[in-house]
Amino acid sequence: MSAPLTTAVRQKNHAPTEPQVVRWLLIGIALIFLTLFLALPLAAVFSQAFEKGFSVYLAALREPDTMSSIKLTLITAAVCVPLNLFFGVTAAWAIAKFSFPGKNLLITLIDLPFSVSPVISGLIYVLIFGLQGWIGPWLQAHDIRIVFAVPGIILATIFVTFPFVARELIPLMEAQGKEEEEAALVLGATGLQTFFRVTLPNVKWGIIYGVILCNARAMGEFGAVSVVSGHIRGMTNTVPLHVEILYNEYNYTAAFAVASLLAFLALITLMVKSIAEWKVRQQLNNT
Amino acid sequence: MKLFKPQNNVLPGFGPTLGFTLFYLSLIVLIPLSALIFRTAGLTWGEFISTVTAPRVMASYRVTFGSAIIAALINVVFGVLVAWVLVRYRFFGRRIVDALVDLPFALPTAVTGITLATIYSSNGWVGRFLEPLGIKIAFTPLGIILAMTFIGLPFVVRTVQPVIEEIEVELEEAATCLGANRWQTLQLVIFPMLLPSILTGFALSFARGVGEYGSIIFIAGNMPMISEITPLMIITKLEQFDYQGATAIACVMLLSSFLILLVVNLLQRWSRRYAE
Amino acid sequence: MNNKKLTTIITTVALTLSIATAALAADVTLLNVSYDPTRELYADFNNAFAKYWQKKTGDKVTVKQSHGGSSKQARGVIDGLEADVVTLALAYDIDAITEKGLIKPGWQKELPHNSSPYTSTIVFLVRKGNPKKIKNWDDLIKPGVSVITPNPKTSGGARWNYLAAWAFAQHQPGGNDAKAKEFVTKLLKNVPLLDSGARGSTNTFVQRGLGDVLLAWENEAFLAINELGPDKFDIVTPPESILAEPPVTVVDKVADRRGTRKVAEAYLNYLYTDEGQNIAAKHYYRPINTKIPTRLAKIKKLYTIDQAFGGWQKAQKTHFADGGTFDQIYAPKK
């Protein structure tokens, strides 16, 4: 899904290359394409967010319902990301360091949430925990709320962001092989020591990038969460849902102001990623 | 699929890690998804077939899968180009451009849809210049392709980019020494090396496009038989309180996602073996 | 992540949760699950009711709102969204909740006027000065008129639009169902896109500048004008239209379990008082109490669902179910 970071650092300055004209042409085409498809939408979000000035922008963010949606989104991400991180690391260990039958099937199943339509990802939890679902009536009898409450939102988000860390780590750990770990074990380290002292430092930046992607998606998910949220104002609206509500209330400036928060998040993601690459390069230079 | 090999592995932790993986996978993914299948089981086979092959549903498959293929093809062409430019060339703002590629991951799909409609509708920033040329993007099937291209782009770039980075410069130098011109080198040396990752990127972008809902409804126009996507058909069924019909269509989509991904993963295995 | 950070996060989460529970325990809360165009109405009404209730009983009541497409909301309640009251766009959606046993059958007789404390109708929003001279429903099928309306499969408002056009054609001299279908077919030919919800259509018409006329709830049309510029749009009230009766009711199962029946009933009854009716009128709904002044134009003929279509169950089945008239119109020609 994304670049193993260790490879991002080799410079190719001495590679045979295309004539200057072709190079500029290709760069030009790539830039025009990216401008039309990525830069313009980003610019549109910010231009509409600041259309009525900075004070209106801030006021839109300070509104209580907006604050509560931000809080809910942060809580959701704070629960989802560690869980999927733990899962991602365990799954990557099992899959990358061992061979066993059915490995491809397992990887495919881990990937599945990523291509399932968000409409379906929300629906499945309603089918199970909803009042007409498998354990809905029991839950209601015990006054436990899952769907149309925070747990449902968290579940749907975990589902949607399920593969991110694992997918980032599996290829990376496979590429690194297991010689280093084996050496550590021979030298008398315990399994956990080996993992924390040998494996973890090797895949550190891969983990960070996986966490960043997982986090970005967790905060930005709309479709699946919309199905399980119940849209109770000030209680079960996440940031993306709140954006839709504001937009539907003809409050365009506020809608884009809140949306710009998520765009900022994307930009921060990118910064962290750049730092990660830079760190890896330093590490390589030192060795 | 790999055959079972006897374990001569000294690393510890296989049991617990695989056990937890299977447990968490079942809890979060498999059991919930099985609810879909059980709910559909309330339908007879005949009902199931007639639900998932109704004319409007068939039209929606055509729209969804057709648009997703076109979008994935666009992404392959431009995604490979972008990846190549980002890895091989140095130009001002390269880092920013590299960073921008991940934007579709982080932007909520509803915002994507609204924003694309803002830019490409007939009074939008770009749409107003296309309108006189007779090109309408927003609220036509082209809008669906546009949205799918947007959300699928990072998958191609991020799959192909590391492979381009891995290409040994020596290979190209060798080809040049042996008298190949640049085009021949690209065609005969580099392209075959990229092909597996291009296929993977294509399939990922395609799979993501097929499932997309949030951004598309804002820009598609949703005309029956013309621009209705399959996830919208599921919603339509739900709106009529027809849960079984909805889960039936959902099962078809689920199966197709699964098959697409299985192919992707086999391709990835193949590409690794190919690279070695 | 280091331990300190983790502790901070856990503390924050715990604190947030405890604040949330404390807020719940201190006063009565109701959840009103409603459809899209009533946001502004209930934001106002909930305040008024809270004041009235505190004065009367001393209890503090907080009414939480959830808005969305009418049938999506009904589905939420069916699947366990704990609504004490529902205030939806059509009786059909409340009937669906009744079928699952959450509301007692015969709910529509519980409150006056078919349990609809306010009514509305479908009007036309046109560009300023009405350049296409749209006055009545038959102007909509003229060639070159572009009509914006949402998809009746996913939007309750769109169903009213569709049925209003149908009822109009049916009641013309020599009108019958076949003529009506022909009329609606021609009308849909002039529709360039179908948004999934009513607000989506308004945004398309207003923000994207598409279409010559938007079919909209009367109150939505006024809201759009007030929010987005009286200098850009005009409202045309056709001489004939459909009488939309958005019904309200208590969700018996939920209210009884949560012990909120008394306040939930008082809440809905308050909609029928002079103050409730005035608030409805202020938000461009038509109050059922004719003594309440309203700024809305008189409509000569208003057709009702019962009289023109034999009730919602039948209308839904004939027109919007799979294979109904709407599907037939869009079915590929054989």
PDB file of N, CA, C and O in Angstrom, chain C residues 217-261:
ATOM      1  N   TRP C 217     -40.095  21.523  -0.134  1.00  0.00           N
ATOM      2  CA  TRP C 217     -41.008  21.813   0.959  1.00  0.00           C
ATOM      3  C   TRP C 217     -41.134  23.332   1.049  1.00  0.00           C
ATOM      4  O   TRP C 217     -40.147  24.048   0.888  1.00  0.00           O
ATOM      5  N   GLU C 218     -42.321  23.780   1.390  1.00  0.00           N
ATOM      6  CA  GLU C 218     -42.535  25.220   1.489  1.00  0.00           C
ATOM      7  C   GLU C 218     -41.556  25.853   2.490  1.00  0.00           C
ATOM      8  O   GLU C 218     -40.908  26.859   2.192  1.00  0.00           O
ATOM      9  N   ASN C 219     -41.412  25.229   3.674  1.00  0.00           N
ATOM     10  CA  ASN C 219     -40.544  25.839   4.679  1.00  0.00           C
ATOM     11  C   ASN C 219     -39.081  25.804   4.253  1.00  0.00           C
ATOM     12  O   ASN C 219     -38.315  26.711   4.551  1.00  0.00           O
ATOM     13  N   GLU C 220     -38.690  24.762   3.502  1.00  0.00           N
ATOM     14  CA  GLU C 220     -37.328  24.683   3.007  1.00  0.00           C
ATOM     15  C   GLU C 220     -37.061  25.804   2.008  1.00  0.00           C
ATOM     16  O   GLU C 220     -35.984  26.381   1.993  1.00  0.00           O
ATOM     17  N   ALA C 221     -38.045  26.068   1.163  1.00  0.00           N
ATOM     18  CA  ALA C 221     -37.887  27.121   0.167  1.00  0.00           C
ATOM     19  C   ALA C 221     -37.667  28.469   0.868  1.00  0.00           C
ATOM     20  O   ALA C 221     -36.778  29.241   0.496  1.00  0.00           O
ATOM     21  N   PHE C 222     -38.473  28.748   1.903  1.00  0.00           N
ATOM     22  CA  PHE C 222     -38.307  30.016   2.622  1.00  0.00           C
ATOM     23  C   PHE C 222     -36.967  30.071   3.345  1.00  0.00           C
ATOM     24  O   PHE C 222     -36.292  31.101   3.352  1.00  0.00           O
ATOM     25  N   LEU C 223     -36.590  28.961   3.940  1.00  0.00           N
ATOM     26  CA  LEU C 223     -35.313  28.910   4.648  1.00  0.00           C
ATOM     27  C   LEU C 223     -34.159  29.174   3.680  1.00  0.00           C
ATOM     28  O   LEU C 223     -33.251  29.958   3.965  1.00  0.00           O
ATOM     29  N   ALA C 224     -34.237  28.539   2.513  1.00  0.00           N
ATOM     30  CA  ALA C 224     -33.177  28.718   1.519  1.00  0.00           C
ATOM     31  C   ALA C 224     -33.078  30.191   1.123  1.00  0.00           C
ATOM     32  O   ALA C 224     -31.984  30.755   1.016  1.00  0.00           O
ATOM     33  N   ILE C 225     -34.231  30.820   0.937  1.00  0.00           N
ATOM     34  CA  ILE C 225     -34.224  32.238   0.555  1.00  0.00           C
ATOM     35  C   ILE C 225     -33.624  33.080   1.682  1.00  0.00           C
ATOM     36  O   ILE C 225     -32.768  33.935   1.444  1.00  0.00           O
ATOM     37  N   ASN C 226     -34.053  32.820   2.911  1.00  0.00           N
ATOM     38  CA  ASN C 226     -33.557  33.626   4.022  1.00  0.00           C
ATOM     39  C   ASN C 226     -32.070  33.426   4.255  1.00  0.00           C
ATOM     40  O   ASN C 226     -31.345  34.366   4.553  1.00  0.00           O
ATOM     41  N   GLU C 227     -31.621  32.184   4.137  1.00  0.00           N
ATOM     42  CA  GLU C 227     -30.228  31.891   4.435  1.00  0.00           C
ATOM     43  C   GLU C 227     -29.308  32.295   3.297  1.00  0.00           C
ATOM     44  O   GLU C 227     -28.165  32.638   3.518  1.00  0.00           O
ATOM     45  N   LEU C 228     -29.805  32.182   2.088  1.00  0.00           N
ATOM     46  CA  LEU C 228     -28.884  32.230   0.956  1.00  0.00           C
ATOM     47  C   LEU C 228     -29.117  33.398   0.013  1.00  0.00           C
ATOM     48  O   LEU C 228     -28.456  33.499  -0.999  1.00  0.00           O
ATOM     49  N   GLY C 229     -30.060  34.283   0.331  1.00  0.00           N
ATOM     50  CA  GLY C 229     -30.147  35.473  -0.499  1.00  0.00           C
ATOM     51  C   GLY C 229     -31.498  35.686  -1.145  1.00  0.00           C
ATOM     52  O   GLY C 229     -31.810  35.033  -2.144  1.00  0.00           O
ATOM     53  N   PRO C 230     -32.312  36.600  -0.583  1.00  0.00           N
ATOM     54  CA  PRO C 230     -33.621  36.917  -1.145  1.00  0.00           C
ATOM     55  C   PRO C 230     -33.482  37.594  -2.505  1.00  0.00           C
ATOM     56  O   PRO C 230     -34.429  37.655  -3.285  1.00  0.00           O
ATOM     57  N   ASP C 231     -32.274  38.105  -2.790  1.00  0.00           N
ATOM     58  CA  ASP C 231     -32.087  38.806  -4.058  1.00  0.00           C
ATOM     59  C   ASP C 231     -31.850  37.847  -5.207  1.00  0.00           C
ATOM     60  O   ASP C 231     -31.741  38.270  -6.350  1.00  0.00           O
ATOM     61  N   LYS C 232     -31.751  36.560  -4.898  1.00  0.00           N
ATOM     62  CA  LYS C 232     -31.403  35.631  -5.970  1.00  0.00           C
ATOM     63  C   LYS C 232     -32.551  34.718  -6.381  1.00  0.00           C
ATOM     64  O   LYS C 232     -32.544  34.163  -7.475  1.00  0.00           O
ATOM     65  N   PHE C 233     -33.508  34.540  -5.478  1.00  0.00           N
ATOM     66  CA  PHE C 233     -34.550  33.552  -5.751  1.00  0.00           C
ATOM     67  C   PHE C 233     -35.941  34.110  -5.443  1.00  0.00           C
ATOM     68  O   PHE C 233     -36.085  35.039  -4.664  1.00  0.00           O
ATOM     69  N   ASP C 234     -36.944  33.519  -6.082  1.00  0.00           N
ATOM     70  CA  ASP C 234     -38.341  33.814  -5.764  1.00  0.00           C
ATOM     71  C   ASP C 234     -39.043  32.512  -5.446  1.00  0.00           C
ATOM     72  O   ASP C 234     -38.651  31.448  -5.933  1.00  0.00           O
ATOM     73  N   ILE C 235     -40.117  32.627  -4.638  1.00  0.00           N
ATOM     74  CA  ILE C 235     -40.932  31.450  -4.381  1.00  0.00           C
ATOM     75  C   ILE C 235     -42.208  31.558  -5.197  1.00  0.00           C
ATOM     76  O   ILE C 235     -42.850  32.611  -5.214  1.00  0.00           O
ATOM     77  N   VAL C 236     -42.540  30.509  -5.885  1.00  0.00           N
ATOM     78  CA  VAL C 236     -43.813  30.456  -6.599  1.00  0.00           C
ATOM     79  C   VAL C 236     -44.679  29.429  -5.900  1.00  0.00           C
ATOM     80  O   VAL C 236     -44.292  28.264  -5.775  1.00  0.00           O
ATOM     81  N   THR C 237     -45.841  29.880  -5.398  1.00  0.00           N
ATOM     82  CA  THR C 237     -46.757  28.938  -4.773  1.00  0.00           C
ATOM     83  C   THR C 237     -47.796  28.546  -5.814  1.00  0.00           C
ATOM     84  O   THR C 237     -48.567  29.394  -6.245  1.00  0.00           O
ATOM     85  N   PRO C 238     -47.807  27.320  -6.256  1.00  0.00           N
ATOM     86  CA  PRO C 238     -48.744  26.924  -7.300  1.00  0.00           C
ATOM     87  C   PRO C 238     -50.177  26.950  -6.770  1.00  0.00           C
ATOM     88  O   PRO C 238     -50.373  26.785  -5.553  1.00  0.00           O
ATOM     89  N   PRO C 239     -51.174  27.154  -7.644  1.00  0.00           N
ATOM     90  CA  PRO C 239     -52.567  27.202  -7.181  1.00  0.00           C
ATOM     91  C   PRO C 239     -53.044  25.861  -6.632  1.00  0.00           C
ATOM     92  O   PRO C 239     -54.008  25.822  -5.872  1.00  0.00           O
ATOM     93  N   GLU C 240     -52.429  24.780  -7.055  1.00  0.00           N
ATOM     94  CA  GLU C 240     -52.811  23.473  -6.527  1.00  0.00           C
ATOM     95  C   GLU C 240     -51.540  22.770  -6.062  1.00  0.00           C
ATOM     96  O   GLU C 240     -50.500  22.902  -6.684  1.00  0.00           O
ATOM     97  N   SER C 241     -51.658  22.033  -4.976  1.00  0.00           N
ATOM     98  CA  SER C 241     -50.501  21.241  -4.546  1.00  0.00           C
ATOM     99  C   SER C 241     -50.987  20.142  -3.620  1.00  0.00           C
ATOM    100  O   SER C 241     -52.194  19.878  -3.542  1.00  0.00           O
ATOM    101  N   ILE C 242     -50.046  19.547  -2.922  1.00  0.00           N
ATOM    102  CA  ILE C 242     -50.420  18.422  -2.077  1.00  0.00           C
ATOM    103  C   ILE C 242     -50.321  18.846  -0.617  1.00  0.00           C
ATOM    104  O   ILE C 242     -49.522  19.719  -0.269  1.00  0.00           O
ATOM    105  N   LEU C 243     -51.173  18.288   0.227  1.00  0.00           N
ATOM    106  CA  LEU C 243     -51.128  18.606   1.645  1.00  0.00           C
ATOM    107  C   LEU C 243     -50.207  17.605   2.329  1.00  0.00           C
ATOM    108  O   LEU C 243     -50.524  16.427   2.419  1.00  0.00           O
ATOM    109  N   ALA C 244     -49.043  18.103   2.774  1.00  0.00           N
ATOM    110  CA  ALA C 244     -48.104  17.224   3.463  1.00  0.00           C
ATOM    111  C   ALA C 244     -48.371  17.297   4.956  1.00  0.00           C
ATOM    112  O   ALA C 244     -48.415  18.385   5.532  1.00  0.00           O
ATOM    113  N   GLU C 245     -48.585  16.137   5.559  1.00  0.00           N
ATOM    114  CA  GLU C 245     -48.858  16.101   6.990  1.00  0.00           C
ATOM    115  C   GLU C 245     -47.749  15.321   7.699  1.00  0.00           C
ATOM    116  O   GLU C 245     -47.836  14.111   7.831  1.00  0.00           O
ATOM    117  N   PRO C 246     -46.735  16.014   8.168  1.00  0.00           N
ATOM    118  CA  PRO C 246     -45.650  15.302   8.854  1.00  0.00           C
ATOM    119  C   PRO C 246     -46.095  14.931  10.268  1.00  0.00           C
ATOM    120  O   PRO C 246     -46.361  15.815  11.077  1.00  0.00           O
ATOM    121  N   PRO C 247     -46.199  13.662  10.567  1.00  0.00           N
ATOM    122  CA  PRO C 247     -46.778  13.247  11.837  1.00  0.00           C
ATOM    123  C   PRO C 247     -45.758  13.130  12.969  1.00  0.00           C
ATOM    124  O   PRO C 247     -44.561  12.996  12.727  1.00  0.00           O
ATOM    125  N   VAL C 248     -46.272  13.184  14.197  1.00  0.00           N
ATOM    126  CA  VAL C 248     -45.430  13.044  15.389  1.00  0.00           C
ATOM    127  C   VAL C 248     -46.049  11.998  16.304  1.00  0.00           C
ATOM    128  O   VAL C 248     -47.250  11.827  16.328  1.00  0.00           O
ATOM    129  N   THR C 249     -45.206  11.275  17.044  1.00  0.00           N
ATOM    130  CA  THR C 249     -45.750  10.341  18.017  1.00  0.00           C
ATOM    131  C   THR C 249     -44.705   9.954  19.060  1.00  0.00           C
ATOM    132  O   THR C 249     -43.505  10.160  18.850  1.00  0.00           O
ATOM    133  N   VAL C 250     -45.202   9.415  20.170  1.00  0.00           N
ATOM    134  CA  VAL C 250     -44.306   8.897  21.209  1.00  0.00           C
ATOM    135  C   VAL C 250     -43.909   7.482  20.817  1.00  0.00           C
ATOM    136  O   VAL C 250     -44.733   6.712  20.329  1.00  0.00           O
ATOM    137  N   VAL C 251     -42.640   7.134  21.000  1.00  0.00           N
ATOM    138  CA  VAL C 251     -42.221   5.746  20.781  1.00  0.00           C
ATOM    139  C   VAL C 251     -42.476   4.999  22.091  1.00  0.00           C
ATOM    140  O   VAL C 251     -41.723   5.111  23.047  1.00  0.00           O
ATOM    141  N   ASP C 252     -43.591   4.236  22.129  1.00  0.00           N
ATOM    142  CA  ASP C 252     -44.098   3.701  23.394  1.00  0.00           C
ATOM    143  C   ASP C 252     -43.072   2.872  24.145  1.00  0.00           C
ATOM    144  O   ASP C 252     -42.837   3.070  25.335  1.00  0.00           O
ATOM    145  N   LYS C 253     -42.473   1.922  23.441  1.00  0.00           N
ATOM    146  CA  LYS C 253     -41.519   1.010  24.087  1.00  0.00           C
ATOM    147  C   LYS C 253     -40.386   1.770  24.777  1.00  0.00           C
ATOM    148  O   LYS C 253     -40.034   1.482  25.919  1.00  0.00           O
ATOM    149  N   VAL C 254     -39.822   2.744  24.061  1.00  0.00           N
ATOM    150  CA  VAL C 254     -38.679   3.470  24.612  1.00  0.00           C
ATOM    151  C   VAL C 254     -39.119   4.355  25.771  1.00  0.00           C
ATOM    152  O   VAL C 254     -38.504   4.355  26.840  1.00  0.00           O
ATOM    153  N   ALA C 255     -40.216   5.098  25.571  1.00  0.00           N
ATOM    154  CA  ALA C 255     -40.658   6.040  26.601  1.00  0.00           C
ATOM    155  C   ALA C 255     -41.034   5.301  27.878  1.00  0.00           C
ATOM    156  O   ALA C 255     -40.726   5.747  28.983  1.00  0.00           O
ATOM    157  N   ASP C 256     -41.689   4.139  27.737  1.00  0.00           N
ATOM    158  CA  ASP C 256     -42.078   3.385  28.923  1.00  0.00           C
ATOM    159  C   ASP C 256     -40.869   2.840  29.656  1.00  0.00           C
ATOM    160  O   ASP C 256     -40.810   2.845  30.878  1.00  0.00           O
ATOM    161  N   ARG C 257     -39.899   2.359  28.884  1.00  0.00           N
ATOM    162  CA  ARG C 257     -38.718   1.790  29.525  1.00  0.00           C
ATOM    163  C   ARG C 257     -37.880   2.860  30.212  1.00  0.00           C
ATOM    164  O   ARG C 257     -37.345   2.647  31.291  1.00  0.00           O
ATOM    165  N   ARG C 258     -37.783   4.015  29.569  1.00  0.00           N
ATOM    166  CA  ARG C 258     -36.967   5.076  30.158  1.00  0.00           C
ATOM    167  C   ARG C 258     -37.751   5.909  31.164  1.00  0.00           C
ATOM    168  O   ARG C 258     -37.210   6.807  31.805  1.00  0.00           O
ATOM    169  N   GLY C 259     -39.058   5.640  31.255  1.00  0.00           N
ATOM    170  CA  GLY C 259     -39.881   6.400  32.190  1.00  0.00           C
ATOM    171  C   GLY C 259     -40.062   7.853  31.792  1.00  0.00           C
ATOM    172  O   GLY C 259     -40.158   8.737  32.635  1.00  0.00           O
ATOM    173  N   THR C 260     -40.114   8.102  30.500  1.00  0.00           N
ATOM    174  CA  THR C 260     -40.241   9.479  30.039  1.00  0.00           C
ATOM    175  C   THR C 260     -41.582   9.761  29.377  1.00  0.00           C
ATOM    176  O   THR C 260     -41.760  10.797  28.740  1.00  0.00           O
ATOM    177  N   ARG C 261     -42.525   8.843  29.534  1.00  0.00           N
ATOM    178  CA  ARG C 261     -43.778   9.002  28.806  1.00  0.00           C
ATOM    179  C   ARG C 261     -44.455  10.348  29.085  1.00  0.00           C
ATOM    180  O   ARG C 261     -44.896  11.040  28.166  1.00  0.00           O
TER     181      ARG C 261
END
